[in-house]
Amino acid sequence: MDPDLSALDSFLADAGDDGYLIDADSSDSDQRYLSGFDAHDPFFTLFTGETHLLVSGLEYGRAKKESRADSVSRYADYDYQYGSPEERDRMLADFLVDHGVSSLSVPARFPLASADGLRERDIGVEAETDGVLTGIRATKTDAEIESIRDAQRANERAMERAETLLREASVEDGLLIHDGRELTSERVRREIEIALLERDHALDETIVACGIDAADPHDGGSGPLRSNETIVIDVFPKNKATNYHADMTRTFSVGEPSARAREWYDLTAEAKEAALAAVEPGVTGEEVHDAVCDVYEDAGLPTLRENPATETGFIHSTGHGIGLDVHELPRLAPGGAELKPGHVITVEPGLYDPEVGGVRIEDLVAVTEDGCENLTDYPEELVL
Amino acid sequence: MDPDLSALDSFLADAGDDGYLIDADSSDSDQRYLSGFDAHDPFFTLFTGETHLLVSGLEYGRAKKESRADSVSRYADYDYQYGSPEERDRMLADFLVDHGVSSLSVPARFPLASADGLRERDIGVEAETDGVLTGIRATKTDAEIESIRDAQRANERAMERAETLLREASVEDGLLIHDGRELTSERVRREIEIALLERDHALDETIVACGIDAADPHDGGSGPLRSNETIVIDVFPKNKATNYHADMTRTFSVGEPSARAREWYDLTAEAKEAALAAVEPGVTGEEVHDAVCDVYEDAGLPTLRENPATETGFIHSTGHGIGLDVHELPRLAPGGAELKPGHVITVEPGLYDPEVGGVRIEDLVAVTEDGCENLTDYPEELVL
């Protein structure tokens, strides 16, 4: 699926620059998207209307076969092997001049040393902070949405396996027991990851956080799981073939949790529905976020919108775009821009307090021409 | 294990700078090492002799608990939430001024937009291309070597599982058959990854490449595996708890391969032994690489040293340091610097040609006070 790069053409025309350059490995999703190439070590992708790669000899054969570039050059074409940083800058400048480039736009996170090296060689380099490629990536083709949908199906099977472990657990002295041993965050996480791997999906991290761990939205969780406390399970796998992600969170409790946790769960389900009802083209990410803040603030709970320094309550944004990156544009947060058809976003309100624990419910949603399609097919049930 | 940062102190004193700043997420290993903190989204680590973190409110609690920083600030301390790039630069400048910093050294790959934003606010920013932190990371503590050793043990069990699949396979029409189905690169890779996951190790990629796929050193391999052709299996897992890696390659053939492939295998085993014999403190990475090139060139095979444009023969470097990154310092390549006790490196000569296939043998080695210790405990046997 070749990307539609017309917005990059317009951007360069407006900026008056000859080209857009990326210097990164493929873990940088803009690099992967623009080059269509997967490499561990940094390489260069130049866009001038056409796409030109500059790679080491080691990557040359594969880049010619696998990338979407119109041309591929290798370091040796510019008499460079493993040399000094100055020689590398010289090679890069020669490559740019060969392609008629004397002024560049680059991503905000373009490496400083490369930029300064080119500037010393009279090539203009300006970082653009609009995230033009990241912006292009936000709008998915049907094929990209299909990849995300596939990842979400694998995600649901993995969540099912985790939920089954919790359901099968017995309780002794407030601890969950499975197969005669304590059921820990680590054991549940491993089962989730194996379930994903069996479906050719992978992930960097999985959150299985209970009690006070769950009160910190980015705590991965560790140790024994306990009954009557909320357990937040947040899984965001990557399809290993396509590199597209899915993302879903459910909160469970084995046995009834505290009245406060139950109240928070119901409120969070309500906040999620309010957000989903707000999602349609033309609405901003900030407006969707506001819909969540309204629900929580009306119930008297603290939010970052009301108090930027709060450490409890609703202390993150409502959601984020998802695709080649787990977190990408658009943002459902203060300043979040207009939603458009083809955006794929998470909607994930949550509440946190070490005194209560954590609650989060997250669905994956595609913005359509007239609203949104929920790509998530998984029940919401707090008490197992 | 707190790092020894005295070399960073000296570097700053020599450069006449007040601090060293990293703006990256924890997938940047310098960031992970300096901060001792694991986060998905970029954050700032400032070293001034002490280590100071600047993180979003979302990461604040966890950063205080988990990082090795002497102080942790959050965006809200500088009246910043999700704002414009200019506001972010303003926040960062204020944070630096608060810590008495008016001139910075930063890594070569420091984000250009952040650097330019600080320069506009009269803070000096210079990229250092020595890789001072990467250099510090090259020398491992005993605890770090222990982590790498653990990862290598998991790696050997995973390689064993792969080798067993190959040994158990029958051959029909030149194709390997296992459990009544074609044995593919993908199936072997999945078994390797599950074996690693069961030992709490993960990996981004695994190479299981047969025949012409194996002739490209970075081709991951795909499709059915064939008898009488070399199968290169290269596995580089990460310990999920410590983030340290191991790395090992073996080349197998189910049934005798071509005479040429056998000759290449023996030569590669010889080249690896020559390299291992050369490894000791004071010897340069280039000298170890030369020992491999000598073996190959004496046998009349092309190398990049002899012909920088060759696409066949020995077309990569001899090895690399390994630790938080799969590829880090020192380099066993042209220009590779002196080896020191505590370096952990791979030694991985190989030969490639679409006409013959690929052969690579790779061991993992720690440089000791008087030579080296091979951390690899796995046989070398071409024909299964």
PDB file of N, CA and C in Angstrom, chain A residues 32-103:
ATOM      1  N   ARG A  32       9.940   4.265   8.485  1.00  0.00           N
ATOM      2  CA  ARG A  32       9.376   3.031   7.931  1.00  0.00           C
ATOM      3  C   ARG A  32       8.316   3.338   6.866  1.00  0.00           C
ATOM      4  N   TYR A  33       7.486   4.335   7.159  1.00  0.00           N
ATOM      5  CA  TYR A  33       6.372   4.687   6.266  1.00  0.00           C
ATOM      6  C   TYR A  33       6.889   5.266   4.950  1.00  0.00           C
ATOM      7  N   LEU A  34       7.843   6.198   5.061  1.00  0.00           N
ATOM      8  CA  LEU A  34       8.331   6.879   3.850  1.00  0.00           C
ATOM      9  C   LEU A  34       9.200   5.954   3.010  1.00  0.00           C
ATOM     10  N   SER A  35      10.042   5.156   3.664  1.00  0.00           N
ATOM     11  CA  SER A  35      10.979   4.298   2.927  1.00  0.00           C
ATOM     12  C   SER A  35      10.344   2.968   2.529  1.00  0.00           C
ATOM     13  N   GLY A  36       9.346   2.525   3.299  1.00  0.00           N
ATOM     14  CA  GLY A  36       8.839   1.166   3.101  1.00  0.00           C
ATOM     15  C   GLY A  36       9.899   0.129   3.363  1.00  0.00           C
ATOM     16  N   PHE A  37      10.851   0.448   4.242  1.00  0.00           N
ATOM     17  CA  PHE A  37      11.994  -0.429   4.464  1.00  0.00           C
ATOM     18  C   PHE A  37      12.210  -0.629   5.959  1.00  0.00           C
ATOM     19  N   ASP A  38      12.626  -1.831   6.295  1.00  0.00           N
ATOM     20  CA  ASP A  38      12.777  -2.243   7.693  1.00  0.00           C
ATOM     21  C   ASP A  38      14.249  -2.538   7.956  1.00  0.00           C
ATOM     22  N   ALA A  39      14.921  -1.666   8.697  1.00  0.00           N
ATOM     23  CA  ALA A  39      16.334  -1.906   9.017  1.00  0.00           C
ATOM     24  C   ALA A  39      16.617  -1.470  10.448  1.00  0.00           C
ATOM     25  N   HIS A  40      17.490  -2.228  11.094  1.00  0.00           N
ATOM     26  CA  HIS A  40      17.859  -1.984  12.491  1.00  0.00           C
ATOM     27  C   HIS A  40      18.729  -0.756  12.671  1.00  0.00           C
ATOM     28  N   ASP A  41      19.587  -0.498  11.691  1.00  0.00           N
ATOM     29  CA  ASP A  41      20.549   0.596  11.826  1.00  0.00           C
ATOM     30  C   ASP A  41      20.067   1.797  11.020  1.00  0.00           C
ATOM     31  N   PRO A  42      20.458   3.004  11.436  1.00  0.00           N
ATOM     32  CA  PRO A  42      19.960   4.190  10.743  1.00  0.00           C
ATOM     33  C   PRO A  42      20.358   4.210   9.268  1.00  0.00           C
ATOM     34  N   PHE A  43      19.468   4.737   8.464  1.00  0.00           N
ATOM     35  CA  PHE A  43      19.748   4.976   7.055  1.00  0.00           C
ATOM     36  C   PHE A  43      19.020   6.252   6.656  1.00  0.00           C
ATOM     37  N   PHE A  44      19.263   6.693   5.422  1.00  0.00           N
ATOM     38  CA  PHE A  44      18.729   7.981   4.977  1.00  0.00           C
ATOM     39  C   PHE A  44      17.638   7.778   3.934  1.00  0.00           C
ATOM     40  N   THR A  45      16.532   8.506   4.105  1.00  0.00           N
ATOM     41  CA  THR A  45      15.495   8.541   3.082  1.00  0.00           C
ATOM     42  C   THR A  45      15.252   9.997   2.705  1.00  0.00           C
ATOM     43  N   LEU A  46      15.421  10.272   1.413  1.00  0.00           N
ATOM     44  CA  LEU A  46      15.219  11.617   0.879  1.00  0.00           C
ATOM     45  C   LEU A  46      13.974  11.614   0.012  1.00  0.00           C
ATOM     46  N   PHE A  47      13.063  12.536   0.280  1.00  0.00           N
ATOM     47  CA  PHE A  47      11.873  12.689  -0.562  1.00  0.00           C
ATOM     48  C   PHE A  47      11.980  14.005  -1.324  1.00  0.00           C
ATOM     49  N   THR A  48      11.881  13.896  -2.648  1.00  0.00           N
ATOM     50  CA  THR A  48      11.950  15.099  -3.496  1.00  0.00           C
ATOM     51  C   THR A  48      10.780  15.083  -4.486  1.00  0.00           C
ATOM     52  N   GLY A  49       9.732  14.348  -4.129  1.00  0.00           N
ATOM     53  CA  GLY A  49       8.674  14.015  -5.114  1.00  0.00           C
ATOM     54  C   GLY A  49       8.843  12.533  -5.416  1.00  0.00           C
ATOM     55  N   GLU A  50      10.093  12.136  -5.631  1.00  0.00           N
ATOM     56  CA  GLU A  50      10.463  10.729  -5.628  1.00  0.00           C
ATOM     57  C   GLU A  50      11.158  10.412  -4.302  1.00  0.00           C
ATOM     58  N   THR A  51      11.319   9.114  -4.041  1.00  0.00           N
ATOM     59  CA  THR A  51      11.923   8.692  -2.776  1.00  0.00           C
ATOM     60  C   THR A  51      13.262   8.009  -3.054  1.00  0.00           C
ATOM     61  N   HIS A  52      14.313   8.504  -2.396  1.00  0.00           N
ATOM     62  CA  HIS A  52      15.669   7.996  -2.621  1.00  0.00           C
ATOM     63  C   HIS A  52      16.272   7.520  -1.308  1.00  0.00           C
ATOM     64  N   LEU A  53      16.805   6.305  -1.319  1.00  0.00           N
ATOM     65  CA  LEU A  53      17.435   5.753  -0.121  1.00  0.00           C
ATOM     66  C   LEU A  53      18.953   5.798  -0.231  1.00  0.00           C
ATOM     67  N   LEU A  54      19.606   6.020   0.926  1.00  0.00           N
ATOM     68  CA  LEU A  54      21.068   5.887   1.018  1.00  0.00           C
ATOM     69  C   LEU A  54      21.335   4.955   2.193  1.00  0.00           C
ATOM     70  N   VAL A  55      21.895   3.775   1.871  1.00  0.00           N
ATOM     71  CA  VAL A  55      22.049   2.728   2.890  1.00  0.00           C
ATOM     72  C   VAL A  55      23.469   2.163   2.844  1.00  0.00           C
ATOM     73  N   SER A  56      23.844   1.449   3.903  1.00  0.00           N
ATOM     74  CA  SER A  56      25.138   0.777   3.922  1.00  0.00           C
ATOM     75  C   SER A  56      25.119  -0.394   2.952  1.00  0.00           C
ATOM     76  N   GLY A  57      26.294  -0.858   2.577  1.00  0.00           N
ATOM     77  CA  GLY A  57      26.402  -1.984   1.659  1.00  0.00           C
ATOM     78  C   GLY A  57      25.654  -3.202   2.175  1.00  0.00           C
ATOM     79  N   LEU A  58      25.632  -3.330   3.481  1.00  0.00           N
ATOM     80  CA  LEU A  58      24.984  -4.470   4.127  1.00  0.00           C
ATOM     81  C   LEU A  58      23.483  -4.515   3.852  1.00  0.00           C
ATOM     82  N   GLU A  59      22.879  -3.344   3.675  1.00  0.00           N
ATOM     83  CA  GLU A  59      21.423  -3.276   3.491  1.00  0.00           C
ATOM     84  C   GLU A  59      21.042  -3.105   2.027  1.00  0.00           C
ATOM     85  N   TYR A  60      22.063  -2.975   1.169  1.00  0.00           N
ATOM     86  CA  TYR A  60      21.812  -2.540  -0.207  1.00  0.00           C
ATOM     87  C   TYR A  60      20.895  -3.507  -0.971  1.00  0.00           C
ATOM     88  N   GLY A  61      21.252  -4.794  -0.946  1.00  0.00           N
ATOM     89  CA  GLY A  61      20.470  -5.780  -1.703  1.00  0.00           C
ATOM     90  C   GLY A  61      19.033  -5.822  -1.242  1.00  0.00           C
ATOM     91  N   ARG A  62      18.860  -5.857   0.077  1.00  0.00           N
ATOM     92  CA  ARG A  62      17.517  -5.954   0.636  1.00  0.00           C
ATOM     93  C   ARG A  62      16.714  -4.670   0.367  1.00  0.00           C
ATOM     94  N   ALA A  63      17.396  -3.523   0.440  1.00  0.00           N
ATOM     95  CA  ALA A  63      16.704  -2.250   0.200  1.00  0.00           C
ATOM     96  C   ALA A  63      16.187  -2.186  -1.228  1.00  0.00           C
ATOM     97  N   LYS A  64      16.993  -2.685  -2.173  1.00  0.00           N
ATOM     98  CA  LYS A  64      16.535  -2.678  -3.567  1.00  0.00           C
ATOM     99  C   LYS A  64      15.313  -3.570  -3.743  1.00  0.00           C
ATOM    100  N   LYS A  65      15.324  -4.716  -3.042  1.00  0.00           N
ATOM    101  CA  LYS A  65      14.213  -5.673  -3.164  1.00  0.00           C
ATOM    102  C   LYS A  65      12.963  -5.194  -2.442  1.00  0.00           C
ATOM    103  N   GLU A  66      13.140  -4.712  -1.205  1.00  0.00           N
ATOM    104  CA  GLU A  66      12.000  -4.586  -0.291  1.00  0.00           C
ATOM    105  C   GLU A  66      11.460  -3.178  -0.115  1.00  0.00           C
ATOM    106  N   SER A  67      12.276  -2.161  -0.320  1.00  0.00           N
ATOM    107  CA  SER A  67      11.818  -0.804  -0.016  1.00  0.00           C
ATOM    108  C   SER A  67      10.866  -0.301  -1.106  1.00  0.00           C
ATOM    109  N   ARG A  68      10.201   0.803  -0.838  1.00  0.00           N
ATOM    110  CA  ARG A  68       9.354   1.403  -1.873  1.00  0.00           C
ATOM    111  C   ARG A  68      10.055   2.549  -2.595  1.00  0.00           C
ATOM    112  N   ALA A  69      11.372   2.643  -2.414  1.00  0.00           N
ATOM    113  CA  ALA A  69      12.118   3.780  -2.972  1.00  0.00           C
ATOM    114  C   ALA A  69      12.216   3.707  -4.491  1.00  0.00           C
ATOM    115  N   ASP A  70      12.279   4.892  -5.116  1.00  0.00           N
ATOM    116  CA  ASP A  70      12.498   4.965  -6.553  1.00  0.00           C
ATOM    117  C   ASP A  70      13.958   4.719  -6.900  1.00  0.00           C
ATOM    118  N   SER A  71      14.866   5.045  -5.960  1.00  0.00           N
ATOM    119  CA  SER A  71      16.274   4.716  -6.187  1.00  0.00           C
ATOM    120  C   SER A  71      16.937   4.400  -4.852  1.00  0.00           C
ATOM    121  N   VAL A  72      17.933   3.531  -4.918  1.00  0.00           N
ATOM    122  CA  VAL A  72      18.699   3.167  -3.724  1.00  0.00           C
ATOM    123  C   VAL A  72      20.176   3.371  -4.019  1.00  0.00           C
ATOM    124  N   SER A  73      20.852   4.170  -3.192  1.00  0.00           N
ATOM    125  CA  SER A  73      22.302   4.309  -3.282  1.00  0.00           C
ATOM    126  C   SER A  73      22.915   3.674  -2.048  1.00  0.00           C
ATOM    127  N   ARG A  74      24.192   3.328  -2.180  1.00  0.00           N
ATOM    128  CA  ARG A  74      24.883   2.778  -1.008  1.00  0.00           C
ATOM    129  C   ARG A  74      26.095   3.648  -0.695  1.00  0.00           C
ATOM    130  N   TYR A  75      26.543   3.535   0.551  1.00  0.00           N
ATOM    131  CA  TYR A  75      27.646   4.364   1.019  1.00  0.00           C
ATOM    132  C   TYR A  75      28.834   4.306   0.044  1.00  0.00           C
ATOM    133  N   ALA A  76      29.130   3.080  -0.457  1.00  0.00           N
ATOM    134  CA  ALA A  76      30.306   2.915  -1.318  1.00  0.00           C
ATOM    135  C   ALA A  76      30.199   3.767  -2.589  1.00  0.00           C
ATOM    136  N   ASP A  77      28.964   4.065  -3.024  1.00  0.00           N
ATOM    137  CA  ASP A  77      28.797   4.934  -4.202  1.00  0.00           C
ATOM    138  C   ASP A  77      29.371   6.322  -3.933  1.00  0.00           C
ATOM    139  N   TYR A  78      29.513   6.658  -2.656  1.00  0.00           N
ATOM    140  CA  TYR A  78      30.068   7.967  -2.281  1.00  0.00           C
ATOM    141  C   TYR A  78      31.389   7.788  -1.522  1.00  0.00           C
ATOM    142  N   ASP A  79      32.077   6.681  -1.859  1.00  0.00           N
ATOM    143  CA  ASP A  79      33.404   6.406  -1.294  1.00  0.00           C
ATOM    144  C   ASP A  79      33.427   6.480   0.223  1.00  0.00           C
ATOM    145  N   TYR A  80      32.395   5.939   0.838  1.00  0.00           N
ATOM    146  CA  TYR A  80      32.344   5.940   2.295  1.00  0.00           C
ATOM    147  C   TYR A  80      32.109   4.519   2.777  1.00  0.00           C
ATOM    148  N   GLN A  81      32.859   4.112   3.813  1.00  0.00           N
ATOM    149  CA  GLN A  81      32.594   2.823   4.463  1.00  0.00           C
ATOM    150  C   GLN A  81      32.267   3.071   5.924  1.00  0.00           C
ATOM    151  N   TYR A  82      33.190   2.791   6.819  1.00  0.00           N
ATOM    152  CA  TYR A  82      32.995   3.146   8.219  1.00  0.00           C
ATOM    153  C   TYR A  82      33.998   4.249   8.504  1.00  0.00           C
ATOM    154  N   GLY A  83      33.611   5.481   8.371  1.00  0.00           N
ATOM    155  CA  GLY A  83      34.597   6.541   8.505  1.00  0.00           C
ATOM    156  C   GLY A  83      34.256   7.462   9.655  1.00  0.00           C
ATOM    157  N   SER A  84      34.881   8.652   9.639  1.00  0.00           N
ATOM    158  CA  SER A  84      34.654   9.642  10.683  1.00  0.00           C
ATOM    159  C   SER A  84      33.286  10.286  10.482  1.00  0.00           C
ATOM    160  N   PRO A  85      32.775  10.953  11.527  1.00  0.00           N
ATOM    161  CA  PRO A  85      31.522  11.698  11.364  1.00  0.00           C
ATOM    162  C   PRO A  85      31.626  12.730  10.228  1.00  0.00           C
ATOM    163  N   GLU A  86      32.800  13.324  10.069  1.00  0.00           N
ATOM    164  CA  GLU A  86      32.959  14.325   9.001  1.00  0.00           C
ATOM    165  C   GLU A  86      32.804  13.679   7.626  1.00  0.00           C
ATOM    166  N   GLU A  87      33.397  12.503   7.461  1.00  0.00           N
ATOM    167  CA  GLU A  87      33.261  11.818   6.173  1.00  0.00           C
ATOM    168  C   GLU A  87      31.808  11.435   5.899  1.00  0.00           C
ATOM    169  N   ARG A  88      31.117  11.045   6.959  1.00  0.00           N
ATOM    170  CA  ARG A  88      29.705  10.687   6.811  1.00  0.00           C
ATOM    171  C   ARG A  88      28.897  11.916   6.368  1.00  0.00           C
ATOM    172  N   ASP A  89      29.183  13.068   6.990  1.00  0.00           N
ATOM    173  CA  ASP A  89      28.484  14.296   6.587  1.00  0.00           C
ATOM    174  C   ASP A  89      28.794  14.642   5.134  1.00  0.00           C
ATOM    175  N   ARG A  90      30.051  14.454   4.745  1.00  0.00           N
ATOM    176  CA  ARG A  90      30.459  14.743   3.379  1.00  0.00           C
ATOM    177  C   ARG A  90      29.700  13.850   2.400  1.00  0.00           C
ATOM    178  N   MET A  91      29.632  12.553   2.730  1.00  0.00           N
ATOM    179  CA  MET A  91      28.872  11.607   1.888  1.00  0.00           C
ATOM    180  C   MET A  91      27.421  12.047   1.732  1.00  0.00           C
ATOM    181  N   LEU A  92      26.820  12.416   2.858  1.00  0.00           N
ATOM    182  CA  LEU A  92      25.403  12.788   2.849  1.00  0.00           C
ATOM    183  C   LEU A  92      25.193  14.048   2.010  1.00  0.00           C
ATOM    184  N   ALA A  93      26.090  15.019   2.165  1.00  0.00           N
ATOM    185  CA  ALA A  93      25.981  16.261   1.380  1.00  0.00           C
ATOM    186  C   ALA A  93      26.117  15.944  -0.108  1.00  0.00           C
ATOM    187  N   ASP A  94      27.065  15.078  -0.466  1.00  0.00           N
ATOM    188  CA  ASP A  94      27.235  14.710  -1.877  1.00  0.00           C
ATOM    189  C   ASP A  94      25.976  14.038  -2.434  1.00  0.00           C
ATOM    190  N   PHE A  95      25.394  13.170  -1.632  1.00  0.00           N
ATOM    191  CA  PHE A  95      24.152  12.477  -2.026  1.00  0.00           C
ATOM    192  C   PHE A  95      23.044  13.494  -2.277  1.00  0.00           C
ATOM    193  N   LEU A  96      22.930  14.492  -1.398  1.00  0.00           N
ATOM    194  CA  LEU A  96      21.875  15.502  -1.545  1.00  0.00           C
ATOM    195  C   LEU A  96      22.103  16.341  -2.805  1.00  0.00           C
ATOM    196  N   VAL A  97      23.355  16.753  -2.989  1.00  0.00           N
ATOM    197  CA  VAL A  97      23.668  17.570  -4.161  1.00  0.00           C
ATOM    198  C   VAL A  97      23.366  16.786  -5.433  1.00  0.00           C
ATOM    199  N   ASP A  98      23.704  15.484  -5.437  1.00  0.00           N
ATOM    200  CA  ASP A  98      23.381  14.614  -6.577  1.00  0.00           C
ATOM    201  C   ASP A  98      21.899  14.635  -6.915  1.00  0.00           C
ATOM    202  N   HIS A  99      21.068  14.818  -5.895  1.00  0.00           N
ATOM    203  CA  HIS A  99      19.626  14.847  -6.134  1.00  0.00           C
ATOM    204  C   HIS A  99      19.092  16.282  -6.197  1.00  0.00           C
ATOM    205  N   GLY A 100      19.991  17.238  -6.414  1.00  0.00           N
ATOM    206  CA  GLY A 100      19.573  18.620  -6.647  1.00  0.00           C
ATOM    207  C   GLY A 100      19.029  19.317  -5.421  1.00  0.00           C
ATOM    208  N   VAL A 101      19.476  18.897  -4.235  1.00  0.00           N
ATOM    209  CA  VAL A 101      18.920  19.440  -2.992  1.00  0.00           C
ATOM    210  C   VAL A 101      19.908  20.399  -2.327  1.00  0.00           C
ATOM    211  N   SER A 102      19.483  21.621  -2.088  1.00  0.00           N
ATOM    212  CA  SER A 102      20.342  22.530  -1.323  1.00  0.00           C
ATOM    213  C   SER A 102      19.650  23.063  -0.067  1.00  0.00           C
ATOM    214  N   SER A 103      18.355  22.751   0.081  1.00  0.00           N
ATOM    215  CA  SER A 103      17.685  23.117   1.333  1.00  0.00           C
ATOM    216  C   SER A 103      16.663  22.049   1.691  1.00  0.00           C
TER     217      SER A 103
END
